[in-house]
Amino acid sequence: MSEPADRRMLEALVCPVTHAVLTYDAEKQELISKAAHLAFPIRDGIPVMLVSEARELE
């Protein structure tokens, strides 16, 4: 079972592509970059900020 991500840590992160603010999706455990149309996964409470690991948003 994954641990919840630390909100303060999440608020400090920005998109590695656009440097825009990210939106936290608690249900999907993802950080959303609306500017880059990418969703970065959070695995075991750790954000994976690699573009190669992000999924594209439609």
PDB file of C-alpha atoms in Angstrom, residues 5-57:
ATOM      1  CA  ALA A   5       2.491  12.130  -0.385  1.00  0.00           C
ATOM      2  CA  ASP A   6       3.577  15.103   1.738  1.00  0.00           C
ATOM      3  CA  ARG A   7       1.490  18.076   0.559  1.00  0.00           C
ATOM      4  CA  ARG A   8       4.217  20.622   1.388  1.00  0.00           C
ATOM      5  CA  MET A   9       6.694  18.702  -0.743  1.00  0.00           C
ATOM      6  CA  LEU A  10       4.200  18.450  -3.605  1.00  0.00           C
ATOM      7  CA  GLU A  11       3.494  22.179  -3.507  1.00  0.00           C
ATOM      8  CA  ALA A  12       7.219  22.889  -3.964  1.00  0.00           C
ATOM      9  CA  LEU A  13       7.492  20.815  -7.151  1.00  0.00           C
ATOM     10  CA  VAL A  14       7.125  22.249 -10.639  1.00  0.00           C
ATOM     11  CA  CYS A  15       6.842  20.644 -14.054  1.00  0.00           C
ATOM     12  CA  PRO A  16      10.297  19.602 -15.315  1.00  0.00           C
ATOM     13  CA  VAL A  17       9.252  20.540 -18.858  1.00  0.00           C
ATOM     14  CA  THR A  18       7.506  23.910 -18.457  1.00  0.00           C
ATOM     15  CA  HIS A  19       8.404  24.848 -14.847  1.00  0.00           C
ATOM     16  CA  ALA A  20       4.690  25.509 -14.314  1.00  0.00           C
ATOM     17  CA  VAL A  21       2.793  24.734 -11.111  1.00  0.00           C
ATOM     18  CA  LEU A  22       1.525  21.153 -10.776  1.00  0.00           C
ATOM     19  CA  THR A  23      -1.904  20.003  -9.603  1.00  0.00           C
ATOM     20  CA  TYR A  24      -2.121  17.072  -7.190  1.00  0.00           C
ATOM     21  CA  ASP A  25      -4.638  14.339  -8.053  1.00  0.00           C
ATOM     22  CA  ALA A  26      -4.981  12.359  -4.802  1.00  0.00           C
ATOM     23  CA  GLU A  27      -7.317   9.761  -6.321  1.00  0.00           C
ATOM     24  CA  LYS A  28      -4.943   8.811  -9.143  1.00  0.00           C
ATOM     25  CA  GLN A  29      -1.771   9.582  -7.136  1.00  0.00           C
ATOM     26  CA  GLU A  30      -0.410  11.835  -9.878  1.00  0.00           C
ATOM     27  CA  LEU A  31       0.931  15.343 -10.309  1.00  0.00           C
ATOM     28  CA  ILE A  32      -0.692  17.013 -13.293  1.00  0.00           C
ATOM     29  CA  SER A  33       1.043  19.515 -15.547  1.00  0.00           C
ATOM     30  CA  LYS A  34      -1.719  21.209 -17.509  1.00  0.00           C
ATOM     31  CA  ALA A  35       0.860  23.250 -19.432  1.00  0.00           C
ATOM     32  CA  ALA A  36       2.754  20.161 -20.675  1.00  0.00           C
ATOM     33  CA  HIS A  37      -0.330  17.885 -20.790  1.00  0.00           C
ATOM     34  CA  LEU A  38       1.487  15.307 -18.656  1.00  0.00           C
ATOM     35  CA  ALA A  39       0.681  13.369 -15.490  1.00  0.00           C
ATOM     36  CA  PHE A  40       3.629  12.375 -13.310  1.00  0.00           C
ATOM     37  CA  PRO A  41       3.043   9.317 -11.090  1.00  0.00           C
ATOM     38  CA  ILE A  42       3.535   9.217  -7.335  1.00  0.00           C
ATOM     39  CA  ARG A  43       4.853   5.804  -6.304  1.00  0.00           C
ATOM     40  CA  ASP A  44       5.132   4.831  -2.645  1.00  0.00           C
ATOM     41  CA  GLY A  45       4.755   8.501  -1.707  1.00  0.00           C
ATOM     42  CA  ILE A  46       7.577   9.609  -4.034  1.00  0.00           C
ATOM     43  CA  PRO A  47       6.851  11.769  -7.103  1.00  0.00           C
ATOM     44  CA  VAL A  48       8.502  10.387 -10.239  1.00  0.00           C
ATOM     45  CA  MET A  49       9.365  13.553 -12.159  1.00  0.00           C
ATOM     46  CA  LEU A  50      10.802  11.876 -15.254  1.00  0.00           C
ATOM     47  CA  VAL A  51       9.175  12.741 -18.568  1.00  0.00           C
ATOM     48  CA  SER A  52       9.776   9.129 -19.674  1.00  0.00           C
ATOM     49  CA  GLU A  53       7.570   7.937 -16.768  1.00  0.00           C
ATOM     50  CA  ALA A  54       4.778  10.498 -17.276  1.00  0.00           C
ATOM     51  CA  ARG A  55       1.595   9.708 -19.116  1.00  0.00           C
ATOM     52  CA  GLU A  56       0.195  12.056 -21.719  1.00  0.00           C
ATOM     53  CA  LEU A  57      -3.114  13.735 -20.992  1.00  0.00           C
TER      54      LEU A  57
END
